[in-house]
């Protein structure tokens, strides 16, 4: 079975059917939208159709491109909502086209009902992520998020050794030969994380922030380097970024700022030790003088 003219189908058609089948006529959260549309495209292709939805790999899997479509994404702090101005009444698809898209959508939503958005994301990484480092980072991030979810009032009490293990697995899997320009950033990030994990005053929030900085930097490279048929300019527009290189430099600056903070704290600690040694020496000298 094949779609008569796949070029006649756009993201608005798929989104209108997706929201209709999802049970809410106009919206869902962004992560669910990105993951379900990715698998809907795959399922349509499994049914023998040559149909492409524009997407690229980014921080938490793939992102479907919504620019120049009836779909808009609204963000409010940590919340998101995807809206589609096209309704099923507006569709100009043939019956055959609509049935195929509905069949694919229902199949994906059944999976979503069973395993949820995070389950779809795990499947995406396991089956399709171009680099093993992406899968390793997913495990690291999942573990940190799980620690955050179950943490008690003591934010400095968490499984540091286990986080370090996941960090090491990510480092081992990182494709250094393909991305030598990121090796210095990678090992600076690793040193900072190691020092943070060894510091008993480090909070889990500190670790979460640092874990994300390098990934935010590197996935800007993956977004344009993994060829999905999109241009750099299209990806920049979708992310709302004027220039990818400037954005990368922003995250590099964040790493170096953390490095400066660490060196400052280390230097302050050395001064405190020196001061304590000086006081101790003075006390010993005073004691010896009085003893004489």
mmCIF file of C-alpha atoms in Angstrom:
data_model
loop_
_atom_site.group_PDB
_atom_site.id
_atom_site.type_symbol
_atom_site.label_atom_id
_atom_site.label_comp_id
_atom_site.label_asym_id
_atom_site.label_seq_id
_atom_site.Cartn_x
_atom_site.Cartn_y
_atom_site.Cartn_z
ATOM 1 C CA UNK A 1 0.000 0.000 0.000
ATOM 2 C CA UNK A 2 1.362 3.414 -0.880
ATOM 3 C CA UNK A 3 0.306 6.983 -0.471
ATOM 4 C CA UNK A 4 -0.794 8.378 -3.794
ATOM 5 C CA UNK A 5 1.203 11.573 -3.447
ATOM 6 C CA UNK A 6 3.240 11.845 -0.228
ATOM 7 C CA UNK A 7 4.288 15.381 -1.147
ATOM 8 C CA UNK A 8 0.646 16.475 -0.651
ATOM 9 C CA UNK A 9 0.856 15.615 3.063
ATOM 10 C CA UNK A 10 2.355 18.096 5.498
ATOM 11 C CA UNK A 11 3.049 18.280 9.224
ATOM 12 C CA UNK A 12 -0.258 20.054 9.821
ATOM 13 C CA UNK A 13 -2.148 17.059 8.408
ATOM 14 C CA UNK A 14 -0.272 14.638 10.657
ATOM 15 C CA UNK A 15 -0.623 16.900 13.720
ATOM 16 C CA UNK A 16 -4.370 17.382 13.178
ATOM 17 C CA UNK A 17 -4.881 13.619 13.048
ATOM 18 C CA UNK A 18 -2.497 13.047 15.958
ATOM 19 C CA UNK A 19 -4.355 15.452 18.248
ATOM 20 C CA UNK A 20 -7.685 14.027 17.135
ATOM 21 C CA UNK A 21 -6.588 10.477 17.964
ATOM 22 C CA UNK A 22 -4.831 11.583 21.142
ATOM 23 C CA UNK A 23 -8.182 12.629 22.574
ATOM 24 C CA UNK A 24 -7.501 16.336 22.861
ATOM 25 C CA UNK A 25 -8.399 18.454 19.884
ATOM 26 C CA UNK A 26 -5.650 21.000 20.013
ATOM 27 C CA UNK A 27 -2.583 20.298 22.154
ATOM 28 C CA UNK A 28 -0.030 18.053 23.884
ATOM 29 C CA UNK A 29 3.354 18.693 25.497
ATOM 30 C CA UNK A 30 6.367 19.262 23.258
ATOM 31 C CA UNK A 31 8.337 16.143 24.160
ATOM 32 C CA UNK A 32 5.378 13.867 23.480
ATOM 33 C CA UNK A 33 4.769 15.638 20.183
ATOM 34 C CA UNK A 34 8.373 15.266 19.017
ATOM 35 C CA UNK A 35 8.553 11.586 19.936
ATOM 36 C CA UNK A 36 5.154 10.522 18.592
ATOM 37 C CA UNK A 37 5.588 12.308 15.265
ATOM 38 C CA UNK A 38 9.010 10.679 14.861
ATOM 39 C CA UNK A 39 7.535 7.203 15.288
ATOM 40 C CA UNK A 40 4.464 8.022 13.209
ATOM 41 C CA UNK A 41 6.795 8.822 10.327
ATOM 42 C CA UNK A 42 8.573 5.500 10.829
ATOM 43 C CA UNK A 43 5.309 3.586 10.931
ATOM 44 C CA UNK A 44 4.036 5.241 7.759
ATOM 45 C CA UNK A 45 7.261 4.148 6.092
ATOM 46 C CA UNK A 46 6.810 0.626 7.519
ATOM 47 C CA UNK A 47 3.467 0.552 5.705
ATOM 48 C CA UNK A 48 5.383 1.011 2.461
ATOM 49 C CA UNK A 49 5.074 4.761 2.040
ATOM 50 C CA UNK A 50 7.860 7.182 1.250
ATOM 51 C CA UNK A 51 6.925 9.984 3.623
ATOM 52 C CA UNK A 52 9.317 12.342 5.445
ATOM 53 C CA UNK A 53 8.667 14.627 8.385
ATOM 54 C CA UNK A 54 11.531 17.093 8.951
ATOM 55 C CA UNK A 55 13.444 16.437 12.186
ATOM 56 C CA UNK A 56 16.913 16.688 13.709
ATOM 57 C CA UNK A 57 18.727 15.176 16.694
ATOM 58 C CA UNK A 58 19.079 17.442 19.699
ATOM 59 C CA UNK A 59 19.341 17.294 23.491
ATOM 60 C CA UNK A 60 16.599 14.796 24.356
ATOM 61 C CA UNK A 61 16.229 12.853 21.113
ATOM 62 C CA UNK A 62 14.761 14.206 17.914
ATOM 63 C CA UNK A 63 12.879 17.437 17.343
ATOM 64 C CA UNK A 64 10.267 17.750 14.625
ATOM 65 C CA UNK A 65 10.602 20.995 12.689
ATOM 66 C CA UNK A 66 7.477 23.121 13.048
ATOM 67 C CA UNK A 67 8.586 26.269 11.210
ATOM 68 C CA UNK A 68 6.281 27.300 8.360
ATOM 69 C CA UNK A 69 3.576 24.871 9.490
ATOM 70 C CA UNK A 70 0.238 25.173 11.349
ATOM 71 C CA UNK A 71 2.015 23.828 14.446
ATOM 72 C CA UNK A 72 3.348 26.140 17.158
ATOM 73 C CA UNK A 73 5.068 25.311 20.441
ATOM 74 C CA UNK A 74 4.597 27.496 23.499
ATOM 75 C CA UNK A 75 6.940 27.313 26.496
ATOM 76 C CA UNK A 76 6.161 28.561 29.999
ATOM 77 C CA UNK A 77 9.076 27.962 32.374
ATOM 78 C CA UNK A 78 9.320 24.134 32.425
ATOM 79 C CA UNK A 79 5.918 23.552 30.828
ATOM 80 C CA UNK A 80 5.225 23.310 27.113
ATOM 81 C CA UNK A 81 2.194 23.041 24.875
ATOM 82 C CA UNK A 82 1.996 22.198 21.192
ATOM 83 C CA UNK A 83 -0.870 23.755 19.273
ATOM 84 C CA UNK A 84 -2.125 23.074 15.751
ATOM 85 C CA UNK A 85 -4.360 25.519 13.929
ATOM 86 C CA UNK A 86 -5.395 22.897 11.403
ATOM 87 C CA UNK A 87 -8.347 20.650 12.321
ATOM 88 C CA UNK A 88 -9.435 17.388 10.790
ATOM 89 C CA UNK A 89 -12.289 19.258 9.086
ATOM 90 C CA UNK A 90 -9.614 21.231 7.218
ATOM 91 C CA UNK A 91 -7.868 18.175 5.761
ATOM 92 C CA UNK A 92 -7.709 17.826 1.993
ATOM 93 C CA UNK A 93 -6.297 14.288 2.074
ATOM 94 C CA UNK A 94 -7.691 11.396 0.125
ATOM 95 C CA UNK A 95 -9.490 8.743 2.152
ATOM 96 C CA UNK A 96 -6.588 6.395 1.577
ATOM 97 C CA UNK A 97 -4.033 8.915 2.809
ATOM 98 C CA UNK A 98 -6.016 9.752 5.933
ATOM 99 C CA UNK A 99 -6.568 6.082 6.768
ATOM 100 C CA UNK A 100 -2.853 5.302 6.533
ATOM 101 C CA UNK A 101 -1.905 8.239 8.741
ATOM 102 C CA UNK A 102 -4.612 7.300 11.260
ATOM 103 C CA UNK A 103 -3.465 3.670 11.335
ATOM 104 C CA UNK A 104 0.134 4.748 11.935
ATOM 105 C CA UNK A 105 -0.940 7.265 14.589
ATOM 106 C CA UNK A 106 -3.101 4.759 16.464
ATOM 107 C CA UNK A 107 -0.265 2.246 16.454
ATOM 108 C CA UNK A 108 2.172 4.778 17.967
ATOM 109 C CA UNK A 109 -0.347 6.051 20.523
ATOM 110 C CA UNK A 110 -0.990 2.493 21.697
ATOM 111 C CA UNK A 111 2.738 2.233 22.387
ATOM 112 C CA UNK A 112 2.599 5.593 24.122
ATOM 113 C CA UNK A 113 -0.239 4.366 26.344
ATOM 114 C CA UNK A 114 1.884 1.320 27.275
ATOM 115 C CA UNK A 115 5.317 2.866 27.845
ATOM 116 C CA UNK A 116 4.775 6.635 27.939
ATOM 117 C CA UNK A 117 6.824 9.424 26.405
ATOM 118 C CA UNK A 118 9.982 8.400 28.260
ATOM 119 C CA UNK A 119 9.579 4.848 26.994
ATOM 120 C CA UNK A 120 9.321 6.113 23.422
ATOM 121 C CA UNK A 121 12.409 8.235 24.028
ATOM 122 C CA UNK A 122 14.330 5.212 25.347
ATOM 123 C CA UNK A 123 13.294 3.238 22.277
ATOM 124 C CA UNK A 124 14.381 6.076 20.000
ATOM 125 C CA UNK A 125 17.839 6.128 21.570
ATOM 126 C CA UNK A 126 18.248 2.356 21.656
ATOM 127 C CA UNK A 127 17.128 1.780 18.073
ATOM 128 C CA UNK A 128 18.182 4.870 16.175
ATOM 129 C CA UNK A 129 20.695 7.130 17.947
ATOM 130 C CA UNK A 130 23.690 7.465 15.598
ATOM 131 C CA UNK A 131 26.266 7.356 18.420
ATOM 132 C CA UNK A 132 26.527 5.137 21.474
ATOM 133 C CA UNK A 133 27.539 8.218 23.460
ATOM 134 C CA UNK A 134 23.970 9.460 23.045
ATOM 135 C CA UNK A 135 22.656 6.302 24.698
ATOM 136 C CA UNK A 136 25.228 6.574 27.494
ATOM 137 C CA UNK A 137 24.323 10.198 28.153
ATOM 138 C CA UNK A 138 20.657 9.228 28.265
ATOM 139 C CA UNK A 139 21.462 6.736 31.056
ATOM 140 C CA UNK A 140 23.507 9.344 32.950
ATOM 141 C CA UNK A 141 20.786 11.968 32.694
ATOM 142 C CA UNK A 142 18.057 9.478 33.637
ATOM 143 C CA UNK A 143 19.980 8.479 36.762
ATOM 144 C CA UNK A 144 20.533 12.088 37.830
ATOM 145 C CA UNK A 145 16.852 12.862 37.272
ATOM 146 C CA UNK A 146 15.871 9.788 39.285
ATOM 147 C CA UNK A 147 18.107 10.939 42.144
ATOM 148 C CA UNK A 148 16.464 14.355 42.001
ATOM 149 C CA UNK A 149 13.018 12.762 42.049
ATOM 150 C CA UNK A 150 13.658 10.674 45.147
ATOM 151 C CA UNK A 151 16.026 12.982 47.047
ATOM 152 C CA UNK A 152 15.306 13.940 50.645
ATOM 153 C CA UNK A 153 15.917 17.317 52.248
ATOM 154 C CA UNK A 154 19.678 16.741 52.264
ATOM 155 C CA UNK A 155 20.685 17.797 48.740
ATOM 156 C CA UNK A 156 24.306 16.763 49.309
ATOM 157 C CA UNK A 157 23.325 13.154 49.936
ATOM 158 C CA UNK A 158 23.120 11.194 46.674
ATOM 159 C CA UNK A 159 24.804 8.272 44.918
ATOM 160 C CA UNK A 160 28.007 9.949 43.811
ATOM 161 C CA UNK A 161 29.916 6.786 42.863
ATOM 162 C CA UNK A 162 27.084 5.603 40.625
ATOM 163 C CA UNK A 163 26.926 8.962 38.846
ATOM 164 C CA UNK A 164 30.685 8.802 38.351
ATOM 165 C CA UNK A 165 30.282 5.354 36.791
ATOM 166 C CA UNK A 166 27.752 6.663 34.281
ATOM 167 C CA UNK A 167 30.032 9.619 33.516
ATOM 168 C CA UNK A 168 32.936 7.241 32.819
ATOM 169 C CA UNK A 169 30.773 5.155 30.495
ATOM 170 C CA UNK A 170 29.846 8.291 28.569
ATOM 171 C CA UNK A 171 33.498 9.369 28.326
ATOM 172 C CA UNK A 172 34.498 5.915 27.035
ATOM 173 C CA UNK A 173 31.763 6.029 24.381
ATOM 174 C CA UNK A 174 32.385 9.583 23.192
ATOM 175 C CA UNK A 175 33.364 9.623 19.472
ATOM 176 C CA UNK A 176 36.659 11.487 19.877
ATOM 177 C CA UNK A 177 37.942 10.565 16.410
ATOM 178 C CA UNK A 178 34.851 12.075 14.761
ATOM 179 C CA UNK A 179 34.774 15.165 16.998
ATOM 180 C CA UNK A 180 38.355 16.000 18.046
ATOM 181 C CA UNK A 181 37.404 19.688 18.381
ATOM 182 C CA UNK A 182 35.315 18.788 21.460
ATOM 183 C CA UNK A 183 37.926 16.712 23.299
ATOM 184 C CA UNK A 184 39.269 19.626 25.367
ATOM 185 C CA UNK A 185 35.735 20.611 26.345
ATOM 186 C CA UNK A 186 34.956 16.988 27.182
ATOM 187 C CA UNK A 187 37.876 16.524 29.544
ATOM 188 C CA UNK A 188 37.453 19.895 31.192
ATOM 189 C CA UNK A 189 33.839 18.879 31.837
ATOM 190 C CA UNK A 190 35.005 15.511 33.188
ATOM 191 C CA UNK A 191 37.540 17.099 35.550
ATOM 192 C CA UNK A 192 34.953 19.557 36.832
ATOM 193 C CA UNK A 193 32.418 16.788 37.409
ATOM 194 C CA UNK A 194 34.979 14.597 39.167
ATOM 195 C CA UNK A 195 35.957 17.445 41.477
ATOM 196 C CA UNK A 196 32.311 18.255 42.172
ATOM 197 C CA UNK A 197 31.490 14.630 42.962
ATOM 198 C CA UNK A 198 34.464 14.449 45.342
ATOM 199 C CA UNK A 199 33.366 17.598 47.174
ATOM 200 C CA UNK A 200 31.012 16.692 50.044
ATOM 201 C CA UNK A 201 29.367 20.126 49.842
ATOM 202 C CA UNK A 202 28.289 19.674 46.214
ATOM 203 C CA UNK A 203 24.529 19.431 45.775
ATOM 204 C CA UNK A 204 22.676 17.265 43.299
ATOM 205 C CA UNK A 205 21.477 20.462 41.636
ATOM 206 C CA UNK A 206 25.124 21.438 41.020
ATOM 207 C CA UNK A 207 25.685 18.084 39.327
ATOM 208 C CA UNK A 208 22.535 18.376 37.220
ATOM 209 C CA UNK A 209 23.583 21.812 35.975
ATOM 210 C CA UNK A 210 27.106 20.703 35.077
ATOM 211 C CA UNK A 211 25.980 17.462 33.462
ATOM 212 C CA UNK A 212 23.757 19.433 31.094
ATOM 213 C CA UNK A 213 26.300 22.085 30.052
ATOM 214 C CA UNK A 214 28.540 19.874 27.927
ATOM 215 C CA UNK A 215 25.587 18.044 26.420
ATOM 216 C CA UNK A 216 23.973 21.341 25.463
ATOM 217 C CA UNK A 217 27.208 22.313 23.726
ATOM 218 C CA UNK A 218 27.800 19.038 21.914
ATOM 219 C CA UNK A 219 24.237 18.487 20.745
ATOM 220 C CA UNK A 220 24.364 21.783 18.867
ATOM 221 C CA UNK A 221 27.011 20.033 16.781
ATOM 222 C CA UNK A 222 24.947 16.851 16.449
ATOM 223 C CA UNK A 223 21.922 18.852 15.322
ATOM 224 C CA UNK A 224 23.674 19.964 12.149
ATOM 225 C CA UNK A 225 26.205 17.145 11.731
ATOM 226 C CA UNK A 226 23.737 14.242 11.683
ATOM 227 C CA UNK A 227 22.276 14.574 8.212
ATOM 228 C CA UNK A 228 18.480 14.468 8.225
ATOM 229 C CA UNK A 229 18.076 16.687 5.200
ATOM 230 C CA UNK A 230 17.816 19.998 7.052
ATOM 231 C CA UNK A 231 20.044 23.011 6.615
ATOM 232 C CA UNK A 232 21.904 24.754 9.418
ATOM 233 C CA UNK A 233 19.688 27.791 8.892
ATOM 234 C CA UNK A 234 16.497 25.744 9.313
ATOM 235 C CA UNK A 235 17.783 24.244 12.558
ATOM 236 C CA UNK A 236 18.813 27.653 13.885
ATOM 237 C CA UNK A 237 15.343 29.023 13.169
ATOM 238 C CA UNK A 238 13.658 26.063 14.861
ATOM 239 C CA UNK A 239 15.796 26.475 17.980
ATOM 240 C CA UNK A 240 15.392 30.238 17.975
ATOM 241 C CA UNK A 241 19.173 30.663 17.802
ATOM 242 C CA UNK A 242 20.685 33.434 15.722
ATOM 243 C CA UNK A 243 24.044 31.714 15.306
ATOM 244 C CA UNK A 244 24.999 28.200 16.412
ATOM 245 C CA UNK A 245 28.668 29.063 16.897
ATOM 246 C CA UNK A 246 27.825 31.921 19.257
ATOM 247 C CA UNK A 247 25.549 29.589 21.200
ATOM 248 C CA UNK A 248 28.302 26.992 21.453
ATOM 249 C CA UNK A 249 30.656 29.650 22.772
ATOM 250 C CA UNK A 250 28.086 30.527 25.420
ATOM 251 C CA UNK A 251 28.225 26.968 26.789
ATOM 252 C CA UNK A 252 32.022 26.893 26.558
ATOM 253 C CA UNK A 253 32.061 30.074 28.611
ATOM 254 C CA UNK A 254 29.810 28.355 31.153
ATOM 255 C CA UNK A 255 32.355 25.537 31.474
ATOM 256 C CA UNK A 256 35.223 27.980 31.919
ATOM 257 C CA UNK A 257 33.251 29.956 34.494
ATOM 258 C CA UNK A 258 32.776 26.757 36.493
ATOM 259 C CA UNK A 259 36.504 26.114 36.130
ATOM 260 C CA UNK A 260 37.312 29.598 37.454
ATOM 261 C CA UNK A 261 34.978 29.067 40.402
ATOM 262 C CA UNK A 262 36.643 25.764 41.205
ATOM 263 C CA UNK A 263 40.147 27.261 40.995
ATOM 264 C CA UNK A 264 39.074 30.188 43.186
ATOM 265 C CA UNK A 265 37.633 27.859 45.833
ATOM 266 C CA UNK A 266 40.738 25.681 45.641
ATOM 267 C CA UNK A 267 42.980 28.740 46.005
ATOM 268 C CA UNK A 268 40.921 30.007 48.947
ATOM 269 C CA UNK A 269 41.216 26.580 50.578
ATOM 270 C CA UNK A 270 45.003 26.659 50.133
ATOM 271 C CA UNK A 271 45.131 30.096 51.765
ATOM 272 C CA UNK A 272 43.049 28.835 54.676
ATOM 273 C CA UNK A 273 45.390 25.878 55.117
ATOM 274 C CA UNK A 274 48.415 28.203 55.004
ATOM 275 C CA UNK A 275 46.789 30.516 57.543
ATOM 276 C CA UNK A 276 45.967 27.595 59.807
ATOM 277 C CA UNK A 277 49.551 26.344 59.530
ATOM 278 C CA UNK A 278 50.855 29.811 60.390
ATOM 279 C CA UNK A 279 48.625 29.998 63.458
ATOM 280 C CA UNK A 280 49.685 26.528 64.536
ATOM 281 C CA UNK A 281 53.367 27.381 64.084
ATOM 282 C CA UNK A 282 52.928 30.590 66.108
ATOM 283 C CA UNK A 283 51.225 28.671 68.882
ATOM 284 C CA UNK A 284 54.014 26.096 68.931
ATOM 285 C CA UNK A 285 56.665 28.832 69.022
ATOM 286 C CA UNK A 286 54.802 30.561 71.880
ATOM 287 C CA UNK A 287 54.577 27.290 73.797
ATOM 288 C CA UNK A 288 58.279 26.583 73.314
ATOM 289 C CA UNK A 289 59.248 30.066 74.471
ATOM 290 C CA UNK A 290 57.132 29.741 77.607
ATOM 291 C CA UNK A 291 58.525 26.310 78.217
ATOM 292 C CA UNK A 292 62.037 27.773 78.214
#
